[in-house]
XYZ file of N, CA, C and O in Angstrom:
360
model
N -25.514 -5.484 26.635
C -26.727 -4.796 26.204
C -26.930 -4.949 24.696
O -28.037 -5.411 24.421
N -26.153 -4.683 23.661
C -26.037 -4.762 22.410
C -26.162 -6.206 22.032
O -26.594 -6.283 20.882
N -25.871 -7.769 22.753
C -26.033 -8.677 22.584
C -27.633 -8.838 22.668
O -28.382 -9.193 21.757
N -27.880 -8.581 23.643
C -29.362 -8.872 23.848
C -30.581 -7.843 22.928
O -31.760 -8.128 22.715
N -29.872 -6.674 22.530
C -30.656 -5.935 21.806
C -31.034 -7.283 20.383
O -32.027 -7.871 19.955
N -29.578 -7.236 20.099
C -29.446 -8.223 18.778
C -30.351 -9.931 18.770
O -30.667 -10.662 17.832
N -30.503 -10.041 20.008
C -31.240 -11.096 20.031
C -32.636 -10.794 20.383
O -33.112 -11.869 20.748
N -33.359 -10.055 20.444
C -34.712 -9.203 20.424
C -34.764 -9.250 19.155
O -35.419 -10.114 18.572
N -34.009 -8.227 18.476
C -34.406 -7.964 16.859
C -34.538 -9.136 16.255
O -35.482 -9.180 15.465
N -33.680 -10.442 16.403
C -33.779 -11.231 15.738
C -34.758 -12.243 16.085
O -34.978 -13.088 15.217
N -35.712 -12.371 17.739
C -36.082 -13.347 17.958
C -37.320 -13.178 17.463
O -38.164 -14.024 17.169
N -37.362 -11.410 17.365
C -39.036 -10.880 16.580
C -38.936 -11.055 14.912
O -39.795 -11.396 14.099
N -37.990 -10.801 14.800
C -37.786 -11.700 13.440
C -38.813 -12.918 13.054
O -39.910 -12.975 12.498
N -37.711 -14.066 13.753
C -38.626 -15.470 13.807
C -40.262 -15.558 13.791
O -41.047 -16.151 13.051
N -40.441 -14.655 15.003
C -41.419 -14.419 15.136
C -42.738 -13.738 14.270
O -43.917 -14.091 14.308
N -42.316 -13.002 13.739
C -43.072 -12.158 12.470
C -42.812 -13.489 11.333
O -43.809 -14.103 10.953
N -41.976 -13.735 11.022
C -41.963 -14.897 10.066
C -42.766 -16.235 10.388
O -43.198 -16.968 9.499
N -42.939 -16.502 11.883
C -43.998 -17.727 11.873
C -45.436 -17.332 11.510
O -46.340 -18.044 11.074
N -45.425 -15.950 11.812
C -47.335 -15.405 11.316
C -47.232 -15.739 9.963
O -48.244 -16.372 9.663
N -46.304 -15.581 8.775
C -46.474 -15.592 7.636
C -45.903 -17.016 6.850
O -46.302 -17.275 5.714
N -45.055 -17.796 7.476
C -45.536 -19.519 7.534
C -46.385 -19.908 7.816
O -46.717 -20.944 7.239
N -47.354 -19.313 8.944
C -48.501 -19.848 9.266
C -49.449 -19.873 8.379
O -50.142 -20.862 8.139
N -49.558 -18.555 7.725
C -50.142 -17.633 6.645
C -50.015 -18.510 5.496
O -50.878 -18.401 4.625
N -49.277 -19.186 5.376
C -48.694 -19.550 3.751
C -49.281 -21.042 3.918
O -50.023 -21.492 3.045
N -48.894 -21.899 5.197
C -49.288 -23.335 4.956
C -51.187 -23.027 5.014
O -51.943 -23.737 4.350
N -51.681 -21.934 5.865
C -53.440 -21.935 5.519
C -53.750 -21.966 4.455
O -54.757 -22.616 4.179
N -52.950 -21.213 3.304
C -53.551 -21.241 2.714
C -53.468 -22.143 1.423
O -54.091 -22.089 0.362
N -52.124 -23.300 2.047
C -51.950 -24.460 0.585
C -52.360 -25.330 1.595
O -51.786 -26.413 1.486
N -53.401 -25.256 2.864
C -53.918 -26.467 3.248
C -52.941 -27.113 4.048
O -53.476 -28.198 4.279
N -51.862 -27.113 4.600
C -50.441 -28.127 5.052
C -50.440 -28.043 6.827
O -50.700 -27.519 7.910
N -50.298 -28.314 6.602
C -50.074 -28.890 8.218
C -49.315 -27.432 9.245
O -48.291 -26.947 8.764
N -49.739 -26.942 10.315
C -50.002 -25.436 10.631
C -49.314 -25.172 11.910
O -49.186 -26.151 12.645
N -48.852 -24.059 12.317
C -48.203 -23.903 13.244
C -49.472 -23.758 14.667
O -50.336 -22.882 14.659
N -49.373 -24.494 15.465
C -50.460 -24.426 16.462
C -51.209 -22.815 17.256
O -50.165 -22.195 17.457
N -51.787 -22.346 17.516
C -52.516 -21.139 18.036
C -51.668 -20.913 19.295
O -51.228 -19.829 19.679
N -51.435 -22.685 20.152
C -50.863 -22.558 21.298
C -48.902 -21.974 20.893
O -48.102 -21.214 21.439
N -48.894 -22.493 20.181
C -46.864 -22.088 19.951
C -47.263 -20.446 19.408
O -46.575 -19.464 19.689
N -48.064 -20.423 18.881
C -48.132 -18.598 18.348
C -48.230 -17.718 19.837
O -47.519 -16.766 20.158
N -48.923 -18.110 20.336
C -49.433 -17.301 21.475
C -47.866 -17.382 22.401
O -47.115 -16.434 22.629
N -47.715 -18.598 22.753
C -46.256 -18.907 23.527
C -44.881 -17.982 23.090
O -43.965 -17.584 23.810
N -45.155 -17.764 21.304
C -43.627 -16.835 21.471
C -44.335 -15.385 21.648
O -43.605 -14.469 22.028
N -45.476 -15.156 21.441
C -45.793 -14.299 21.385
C -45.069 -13.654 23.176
O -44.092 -12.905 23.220
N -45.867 -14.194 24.563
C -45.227 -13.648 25.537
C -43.863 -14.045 26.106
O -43.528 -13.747 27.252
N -42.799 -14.990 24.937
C -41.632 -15.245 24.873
C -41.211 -14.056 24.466
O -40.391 -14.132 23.551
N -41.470 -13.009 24.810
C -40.820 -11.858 24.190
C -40.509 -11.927 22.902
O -39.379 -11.634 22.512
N -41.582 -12.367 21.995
C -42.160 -11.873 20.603
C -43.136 -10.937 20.413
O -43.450 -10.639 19.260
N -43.703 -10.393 21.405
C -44.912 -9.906 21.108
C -44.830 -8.831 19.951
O -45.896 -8.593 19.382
N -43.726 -8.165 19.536
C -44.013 -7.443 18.579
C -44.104 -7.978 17.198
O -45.043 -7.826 16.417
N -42.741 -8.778 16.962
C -42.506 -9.440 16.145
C -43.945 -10.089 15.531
O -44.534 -9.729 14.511
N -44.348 -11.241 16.550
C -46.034 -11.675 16.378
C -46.977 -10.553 15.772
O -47.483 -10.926 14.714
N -47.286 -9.487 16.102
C -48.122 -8.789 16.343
C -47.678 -8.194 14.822
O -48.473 -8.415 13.909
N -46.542 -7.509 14.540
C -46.512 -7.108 13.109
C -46.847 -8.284 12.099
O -47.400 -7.988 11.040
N -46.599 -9.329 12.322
C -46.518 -10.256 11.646
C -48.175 -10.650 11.155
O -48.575 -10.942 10.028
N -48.857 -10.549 12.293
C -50.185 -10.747 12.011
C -50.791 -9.670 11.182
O -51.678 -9.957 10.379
N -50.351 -8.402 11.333
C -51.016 -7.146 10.832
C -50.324 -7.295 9.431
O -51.071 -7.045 8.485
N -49.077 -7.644 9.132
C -48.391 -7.526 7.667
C -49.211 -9.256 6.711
O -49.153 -9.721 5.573
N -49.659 -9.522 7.590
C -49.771 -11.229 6.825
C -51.335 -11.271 6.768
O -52.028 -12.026 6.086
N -51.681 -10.429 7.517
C -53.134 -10.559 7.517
C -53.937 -11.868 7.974
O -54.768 -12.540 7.362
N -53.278 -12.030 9.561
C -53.554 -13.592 9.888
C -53.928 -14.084 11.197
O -53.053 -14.601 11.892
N -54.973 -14.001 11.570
C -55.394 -14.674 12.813
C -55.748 -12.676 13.348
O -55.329 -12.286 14.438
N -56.218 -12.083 12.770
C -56.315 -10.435 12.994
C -57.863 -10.591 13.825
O -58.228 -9.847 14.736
N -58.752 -11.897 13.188
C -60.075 -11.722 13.505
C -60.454 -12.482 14.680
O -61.523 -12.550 15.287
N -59.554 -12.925 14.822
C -59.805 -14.032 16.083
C -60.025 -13.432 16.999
O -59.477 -12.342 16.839
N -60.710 -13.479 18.279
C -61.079 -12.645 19.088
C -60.042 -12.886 20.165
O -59.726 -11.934 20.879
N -59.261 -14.548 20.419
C -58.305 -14.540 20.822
C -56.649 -13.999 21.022
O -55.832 -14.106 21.936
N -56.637 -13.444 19.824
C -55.670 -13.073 19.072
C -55.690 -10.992 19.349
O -54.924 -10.173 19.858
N -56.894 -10.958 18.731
C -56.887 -9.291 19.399
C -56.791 -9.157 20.718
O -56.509 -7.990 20.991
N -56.918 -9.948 21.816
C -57.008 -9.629 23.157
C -55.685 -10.123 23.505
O -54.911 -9.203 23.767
N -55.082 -11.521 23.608
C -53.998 -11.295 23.732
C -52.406 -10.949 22.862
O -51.377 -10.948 23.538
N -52.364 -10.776 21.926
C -51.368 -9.625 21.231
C -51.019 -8.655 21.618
O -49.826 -8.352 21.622
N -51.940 -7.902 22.047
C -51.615 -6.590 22.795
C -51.113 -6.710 24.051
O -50.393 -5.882 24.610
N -51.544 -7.874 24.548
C -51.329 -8.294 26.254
C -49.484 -8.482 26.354
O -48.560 -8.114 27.079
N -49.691 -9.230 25.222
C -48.270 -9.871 24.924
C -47.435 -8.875 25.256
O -46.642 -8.860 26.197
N -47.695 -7.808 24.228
C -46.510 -6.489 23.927
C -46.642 -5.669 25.519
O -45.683 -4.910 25.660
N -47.203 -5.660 26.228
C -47.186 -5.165 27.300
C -46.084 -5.770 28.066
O -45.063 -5.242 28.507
N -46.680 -7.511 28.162
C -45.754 -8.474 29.412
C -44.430 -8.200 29.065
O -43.617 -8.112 29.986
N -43.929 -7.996 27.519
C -42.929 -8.001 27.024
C -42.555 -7.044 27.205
O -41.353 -7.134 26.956
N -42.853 -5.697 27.614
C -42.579 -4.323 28.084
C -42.057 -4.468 29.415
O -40.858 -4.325 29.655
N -42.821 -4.716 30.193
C -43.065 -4.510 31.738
C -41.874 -5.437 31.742
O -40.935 -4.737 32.121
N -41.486 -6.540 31.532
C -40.164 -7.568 31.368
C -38.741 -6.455 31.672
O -38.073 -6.126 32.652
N -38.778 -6.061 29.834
C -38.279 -5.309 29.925
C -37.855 -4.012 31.061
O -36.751 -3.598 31.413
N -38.729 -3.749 31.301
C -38.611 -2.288 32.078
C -38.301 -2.886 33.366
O -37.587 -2.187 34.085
N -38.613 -3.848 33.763
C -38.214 -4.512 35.574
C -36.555 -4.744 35.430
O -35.673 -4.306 36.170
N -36.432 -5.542 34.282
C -34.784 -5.692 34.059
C -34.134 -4.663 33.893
O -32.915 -4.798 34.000
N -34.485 -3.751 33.686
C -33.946 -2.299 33.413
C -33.493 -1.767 34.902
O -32.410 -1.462 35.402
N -34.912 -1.806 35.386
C -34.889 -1.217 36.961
C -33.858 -2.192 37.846
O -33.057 -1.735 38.661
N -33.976 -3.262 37.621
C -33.289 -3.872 38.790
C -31.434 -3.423 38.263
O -30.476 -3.255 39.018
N -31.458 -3.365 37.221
C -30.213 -2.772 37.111
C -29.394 -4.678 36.270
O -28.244 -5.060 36.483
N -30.442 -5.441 35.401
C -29.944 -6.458 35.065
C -29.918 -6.057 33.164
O -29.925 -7.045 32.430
N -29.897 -4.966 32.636
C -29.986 -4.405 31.247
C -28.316 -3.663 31.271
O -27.899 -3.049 30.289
């Protein structure tokens, strides 16, 4: 349990840190982390990680894509959670 906690904290880590690489190459112009790989860790069980990341970086907040699924994310990533719980695999 404590392994996998530790690899949550850290994978939202990554995750909050690609919103603000993303953040950083927009804005020196460089070559960008795709919408599709953001969204992908996002229901890789990043969704929080992503989701702070966008709100602290101020990045992809307006996209209409982005407000609808972010939140979706943190759900799938819940409900994940909570089934593994139930089945008794946490």
């Amino acid at each position: 349990m404590k392994l996998l906690i530790a690899f949550m904290v850290t994978w939202n880590l990554i995750t909050f840190l690609m919103m603000g690489i993303d953040k950083y190459k927009a804005k020196k112009n460089k070559s960008r982390i795709s919408e599709k790989t953001l969204l992908i860790v996002t229901f890789a069980m990043g969704g929080v990680g992503t989701t702070l990341g966008a709100t602290f970086f101020h990045h992809k907040t307006q996209k209409l894509k982005f407000k609808i699924l972010l939140p979706i994310g943190i759900i799938v990533n819940a409900a994940v959670i909570y089934g593994l719980y139930c089945l008794d695999l946490l």
